[in-house]
mmCIF file of C-alpha atoms in Angstrom:
data_model
loop_
_atom_site.group_PDB
_atom_site.id
_atom_site.type_symbol
_atom_site.label_atom_id
_atom_site.label_comp_id
_atom_site.label_asym_id
_atom_site.label_seq_id
_atom_site.Cartn_x
_atom_site.Cartn_y
_atom_site.Cartn_z
ATOM 1 C CA ASN A 308 99.954 111.155 103.696
ATOM 2 C CA SER A 309 99.532 112.758 106.898
ATOM 3 C CA THR A 310 96.822 112.129 109.685
ATOM 4 C CA GLN A 311 98.115 114.871 111.580
ATOM 5 C CA PRO A 312 94.841 117.515 112.332
ATOM 6 C CA ASP A 313 97.122 120.417 111.454
ATOM 7 C CA ALA A 314 98.406 118.793 108.571
ATOM 8 C CA VAL A 315 95.364 117.689 107.576
ATOM 9 C CA LYS A 316 93.364 120.828 107.617
ATOM 10 C CA LYS A 317 96.409 122.397 105.855
ATOM 11 C CA GLN A 318 95.472 120.452 102.810
ATOM 12 C CA LEU A 319 91.547 120.447 103.236
ATOM 13 C CA GLU A 320 92.521 124.586 102.534
ATOM 14 C CA ASP A 321 95.003 123.648 99.446
ATOM 15 C CA VAL A 322 91.805 121.195 97.776
ATOM 16 C CA GLN A 323 89.019 123.652 98.676
ATOM 17 C CA ASN A 324 91.623 126.868 96.874
ATOM 18 C CA ILE A 325 91.663 124.968 93.768
ATOM 19 C CA SER A 326 88.017 124.135 94.486
ATOM 20 C CA GLY A 327 87.041 127.532 94.441
ATOM 21 C CA GLN A 328 89.731 128.223 91.167
ATOM 22 C CA LEU A 329 87.696 125.523 88.990
ATOM 23 C CA ARG A 330 84.353 127.085 90.018
ATOM 24 C CA GLU A 331 85.567 130.779 88.394
ATOM 25 C CA GLU A 332 86.461 128.545 85.661
ATOM 26 C CA ARG A 333 83.038 127.047 85.451
ATOM 27 C CA LYS A 334 81.824 130.318 84.579
ATOM 28 C CA LYS A 335 83.973 130.467 81.964
ATOM 29 C CA LEU A 336 82.763 127.284 80.392
ATOM 30 C CA LYS A 337 79.439 128.313 80.546
ATOM 31 C CA GLN A 338 80.113 131.428 78.250
ATOM 32 C CA ALA A 339 82.137 129.080 75.980
ATOM 33 C CA GLU A 340 79.056 126.804 76.150
ATOM 34 C CA ALA A 341 76.750 130.038 75.550
ATOM 35 C CA ILE A 342 79.018 130.557 72.144
ATOM 36 C CA ASN A 343 79.176 127.550 70.911
ATOM 37 C CA SER A 344 75.617 126.950 71.093
ATOM 38 C CA GLU A 345 75.224 130.213 69.169
ATOM 39 C CA LEU A 346 78.089 128.664 66.618
ATOM 40 C CA LEU A 347 76.092 125.699 66.436
ATOM 41 C CA ALA A 348 72.677 127.367 65.129
ATOM 42 C CA LEU A 349 74.951 129.555 62.647
ATOM 43 C CA VAL A 350 76.239 126.605 61.256
ATOM 44 C CA THR A 351 74.227 124.334 58.907
ATOM 45 C CA GLU A 352 77.242 121.318 57.794
ATOM 46 C CA ASP A 353 76.969 118.085 60.088
ATOM 47 C CA TYR A 354 80.588 117.739 60.106
ATOM 48 C CA LEU A 355 81.043 121.538 61.682
ATOM 49 C CA LYS A 356 77.730 120.633 63.988
ATOM 50 C CA ALA A 357 79.774 117.623 64.858
ATOM 51 C CA ASP A 358 83.177 119.328 65.156
ATOM 52 C CA LEU A 359 82.207 122.556 67.729
ATOM 53 C CA ALA A 360 80.237 119.322 69.895
ATOM 54 C CA ARG A 361 83.777 117.624 70.012
ATOM 55 C CA GLN A 362 85.797 120.400 70.846
ATOM 56 C CA LEU A 363 83.346 121.626 73.584
ATOM 57 C CA GLU A 364 83.435 118.086 75.020
ATOM 58 C CA ASN A 365 86.959 117.851 75.017
ATOM 59 C CA VAL A 366 87.097 120.562 77.058
ATOM 60 C CA SER A 367 84.500 119.789 79.370
ATOM 61 C CA LYS A 368 84.683 116.178 79.948
ATOM 62 C CA PRO A 369 87.962 116.683 81.550
ATOM 63 C CA PHE A 370 87.219 119.980 83.749
ATOM 64 C CA LYS A 371 83.836 118.306 85.210
ATOM 65 C CA GLN A 372 86.524 114.939 85.871
ATOM 66 C CA LEU A 373 88.611 117.634 87.313
ATOM 67 C CA GLU A 374 85.488 119.244 89.218
ATOM 68 C CA GLU A 375 84.582 115.568 91.188
ATOM 69 C CA LYS A 376 87.967 114.267 91.845
ATOM 70 C CA ALA A 377 88.289 117.868 94.231
ATOM 71 C CA ALA A 378 84.607 117.500 95.986
ATOM 72 C CA LYS A 379 85.513 113.810 96.461
ATOM 73 C CA ARG A 380 88.966 114.861 98.027
ATOM 74 C CA ILE A 381 87.400 117.701 99.981
ATOM 75 C CA GLU A 382 85.091 114.724 101.463
ATOM 76 C CA GLN A 383 87.573 112.814 102.345
ATOM 77 C CA LEU A 384 90.096 114.983 104.071
ATOM 78 C CA ASN A 385 86.314 116.199 105.714
ATOM 79 C CA SER A 386 86.295 112.602 106.983
ATOM 80 C CA THR A 387 90.070 112.199 107.789
ATOM 81 C CA PHE A 388 90.195 115.489 109.402
ATOM 82 C CA ALA A 389 87.190 115.016 112.261
ATOM 83 C CA SER A 390 88.945 111.273 112.901
ATOM 84 C CA SER A 391 91.936 112.402 113.256
ATOM 85 C CA GLN A 392 91.118 115.533 115.629
ATOM 86 C CA GLN A 393 88.757 113.247 117.184
ATOM 87 C CA PHE A 394 91.752 110.323 117.907
ATOM 88 C CA HIS A 395 94.233 112.731 119.060
ATOM 89 C CA GLN A 396 92.352 113.986 121.652
ATOM 90 C CA THR A 397 90.863 110.967 123.088
ATOM 91 C CA SER A 398 93.717 108.991 122.779
ATOM 92 C CA LYS A 399 95.200 111.392 124.912
ATOM 93 C CA ASP A 400 93.291 111.939 127.428
ATOM 94 C CA PHE A 401 93.142 108.441 127.386
ATOM 95 C CA GLN A 402 96.521 108.128 128.183
ATOM 96 C CA SER A 403 96.774 110.929 131.158
ATOM 97 C CA TRP A 404 93.728 108.569 132.280
ATOM 98 C CA LEU A 405 96.297 105.186 132.173
ATOM 99 C CA ALA A 406 99.404 107.215 133.514
ATOM 100 C CA GLN A 407 97.319 108.258 136.268
ATOM 101 C CA LYS A 408 96.053 104.909 137.402
ATOM 102 C CA LEU A 409 99.874 103.613 136.802
ATOM 103 C CA GLN A 410 101.119 106.267 139.033
ATOM 104 C CA GLU A 411 98.651 105.389 141.821
ATOM 105 C CA GLN A 412 99.387 101.464 140.790
ATOM 106 C CA SER A 413 103.220 102.018 141.600
ATOM 107 C CA THR A 414 102.528 102.871 145.587
ATOM 108 C CA PRO A 415 102.168 99.433 147.709
ATOM 109 C CA LEU A 416 98.713 98.730 148.426
ATOM 110 C CA PRO A 417 97.716 99.199 151.923
ATOM 111 C CA ILE A 418 96.548 95.558 153.425
ATOM 112 C CA SER A 419 94.974 95.957 156.655
ATOM 113 C CA ALA A 420 94.445 93.230 158.936
ATOM 114 C CA LYS A 421 90.738 94.449 159.999
ATOM 115 C CA VAL A 422 88.340 92.857 158.059
ATOM 116 C CA ASP A 423 86.393 96.166 157.984
ATOM 117 C CA VAL A 424 88.687 98.523 156.197
ATOM 118 C CA LEU A 425 89.725 95.384 154.165
ATOM 119 C CA GLN A 426 86.498 95.537 153.231
ATOM 120 C CA GLN A 427 86.373 99.399 152.675
ATOM 121 C CA THR A 428 89.604 99.084 150.800
ATOM 122 C CA LEU A 429 87.826 96.218 148.299
ATOM 123 C CA GLU A 430 84.777 98.342 148.070
ATOM 124 C CA GLU A 431 86.988 101.542 146.612
ATOM 125 C CA HIS A 432 88.699 98.573 144.677
ATOM 126 C CA SER A 433 85.379 97.715 143.179
ATOM 127 C CA LYS A 434 84.999 101.184 142.016
ATOM 128 C CA LEU A 435 88.515 100.969 139.889
ATOM 129 C CA GLN A 436 87.427 97.687 138.134
ATOM 130 C CA THR A 437 83.812 99.451 137.216
ATOM 131 C CA ALA A 438 85.978 102.716 135.477
ATOM 132 C CA LEU A 439 87.898 99.752 133.695
ATOM 133 C CA LYS A 440 84.775 98.235 132.842
ATOM 134 C CA ASP A 441 83.160 101.846 131.407
ATOM 135 C CA HIS A 442 86.875 102.547 129.535
ATOM 136 C CA GLY A 443 86.927 99.315 127.945
ATOM 137 C CA GLU A 444 84.694 100.513 125.089
ATOM 138 C CA ALA A 445 86.619 103.882 124.489
ATOM 139 C CA TYR A 446 89.607 102.036 124.483
ATOM 140 C CA THR A 447 87.960 99.770 121.851
ATOM 141 C CA THR A 448 86.798 103.206 119.523
ATOM 142 C CA ILE A 449 89.997 104.380 119.991
ATOM 143 C CA THR A 450 92.231 101.813 118.811
ATOM 144 C CA GLY A 451 89.921 101.177 115.825
ATOM 145 C CA GLU A 452 90.229 104.820 114.856
ATOM 146 C CA GLY A 453 93.898 104.780 115.100
ATOM 147 C CA GLU A 454 93.848 101.586 113.075
ATOM 148 C CA MET A 455 91.669 103.021 110.222
ATOM 149 C CA LEU A 456 94.401 106.429 110.276
ATOM 150 C CA LEU A 457 97.076 104.023 109.771
ATOM 151 C CA LYS A 458 96.405 102.851 106.555
ATOM 152 C CA SER A 459 96.195 106.607 105.606
ATOM 153 C CA THR A 460 99.249 106.969 107.148
ATOM 154 C CA GLU A 461 103.063 106.759 106.004
ATOM 155 C CA GLY A 462 106.823 106.749 106.973
ATOM 156 C CA ALA A 463 107.485 108.476 110.337
ATOM 157 C CA GLU A 464 104.432 109.641 111.126
ATOM 158 C CA LYS A 465 102.871 106.117 110.395
ATOM 159 C CA LEU A 466 105.386 104.758 112.931
ATOM 160 C CA ALA A 467 104.966 107.276 115.405
ATOM 161 C CA LEU A 468 101.065 106.484 115.500
ATOM 162 C CA GLN A 469 102.071 102.212 115.738
ATOM 163 C CA GLY A 470 104.143 103.548 118.696
ATOM 164 C CA GLN A 471 101.393 105.518 120.125
ATOM 165 C CA LEU A 472 98.976 102.276 119.379
ATOM 166 C CA ARG A 473 101.455 100.166 121.243
ATOM 167 C CA ALA A 474 101.770 101.924 124.306
ATOM 168 C CA LEU A 475 98.171 102.843 124.926
ATOM 169 C CA ALA A 476 97.549 98.713 124.190
ATOM 170 C CA SER A 477 100.653 98.287 126.764
ATOM 171 C CA ASN A 478 100.123 100.874 129.397
ATOM 172 C CA TRP A 479 95.743 99.334 128.926
ATOM 173 C CA GLU A 480 97.432 95.731 129.727
ATOM 174 C CA GLU A 481 99.298 96.783 132.522
ATOM 175 C CA VAL A 482 96.605 98.497 134.602
ATOM 176 C CA LYS A 483 94.318 95.194 134.024
ATOM 177 C CA LYS A 484 96.420 93.071 135.280
ATOM 178 C CA THR A 485 97.476 95.050 138.042
ATOM 179 C CA SER A 486 94.497 96.032 138.846
ATOM 180 C CA ALA A 487 93.349 92.096 138.947
ATOM 181 C CA GLU A 488 96.116 90.997 140.849
ATOM 182 C CA GLN A 489 95.322 93.455 143.446
ATOM 183 C CA GLY A 490 91.943 92.559 143.768
ATOM 184 C CA ASP A 491 93.561 89.176 144.580
ATOM 185 C CA GLN A 492 95.711 90.618 147.302
ATOM 186 C CA LEU A 493 92.412 92.010 149.001
ATOM 187 C CA GLN A 494 90.346 89.176 148.387
ATOM 188 C CA ALA A 495 93.105 86.887 150.140
ATOM 189 C CA ALA A 496 93.762 89.170 152.833
ATOM 190 C CA LEU A 497 89.889 89.669 153.753
ATOM 191 C CA VAL A 498 89.345 85.461 153.708
ATOM 192 C CA ARG A 499 92.780 85.446 155.837
ATOM 193 C CA SER A 500 91.403 88.186 158.492
ATOM 194 C CA ARG A 501 88.374 86.415 158.710
ATOM 195 C CA LYS A 502 89.730 83.252 159.608
ATOM 196 C CA TYR A 503 91.431 85.126 162.491
ATOM 197 C CA HIS A 504 88.740 87.122 163.601
ATOM 198 C CA ASP A 505 87.099 83.509 163.963
ATOM 199 C CA HIS A 506 89.466 81.388 165.779
ATOM 200 C CA ALA A 507 90.210 84.521 167.574
ATOM 201 C CA GLU A 508 86.239 84.849 169.121
#
């Protein structure tokens, strides 16, 4: 089974084609049912009536099962397609956001000796902390969707999806950790700077 949007869409189209063929066959079955009813009205012997009913049942029962199976599969694939599309798009956007933050964090944090500059830098940093909190819910949703998709994925695609989720988790933790460390550094620098200015005065 594949959870790639294009592959799921192709499976969905295939099952919808089968469902369309079944609808055409259903028309023929209705004709057979009408003929069967006419024959039942003409036949007086019970054993012949039972035989006609059995013959129709032998055709209509498996046909009905096929229709139900196709309908269930279409419903299943529609759900997988929606989840798959949402997961691949949101995880892609989230990874881009994380990559941008990692890039920003790779530049050493400029720590000033001036209290007002440090306070301004801390304010900027608190915006990142708020953004991280806001993205926390999105991260939980994305990983939840990914775990759900893993259940219906096999082979190389499953390994790729597992790798994608691991990379996402690793980058997320790295951004959070670095952000917390930078916040601590700024707070410590602010304390030192205030002490220095107090002594200087």
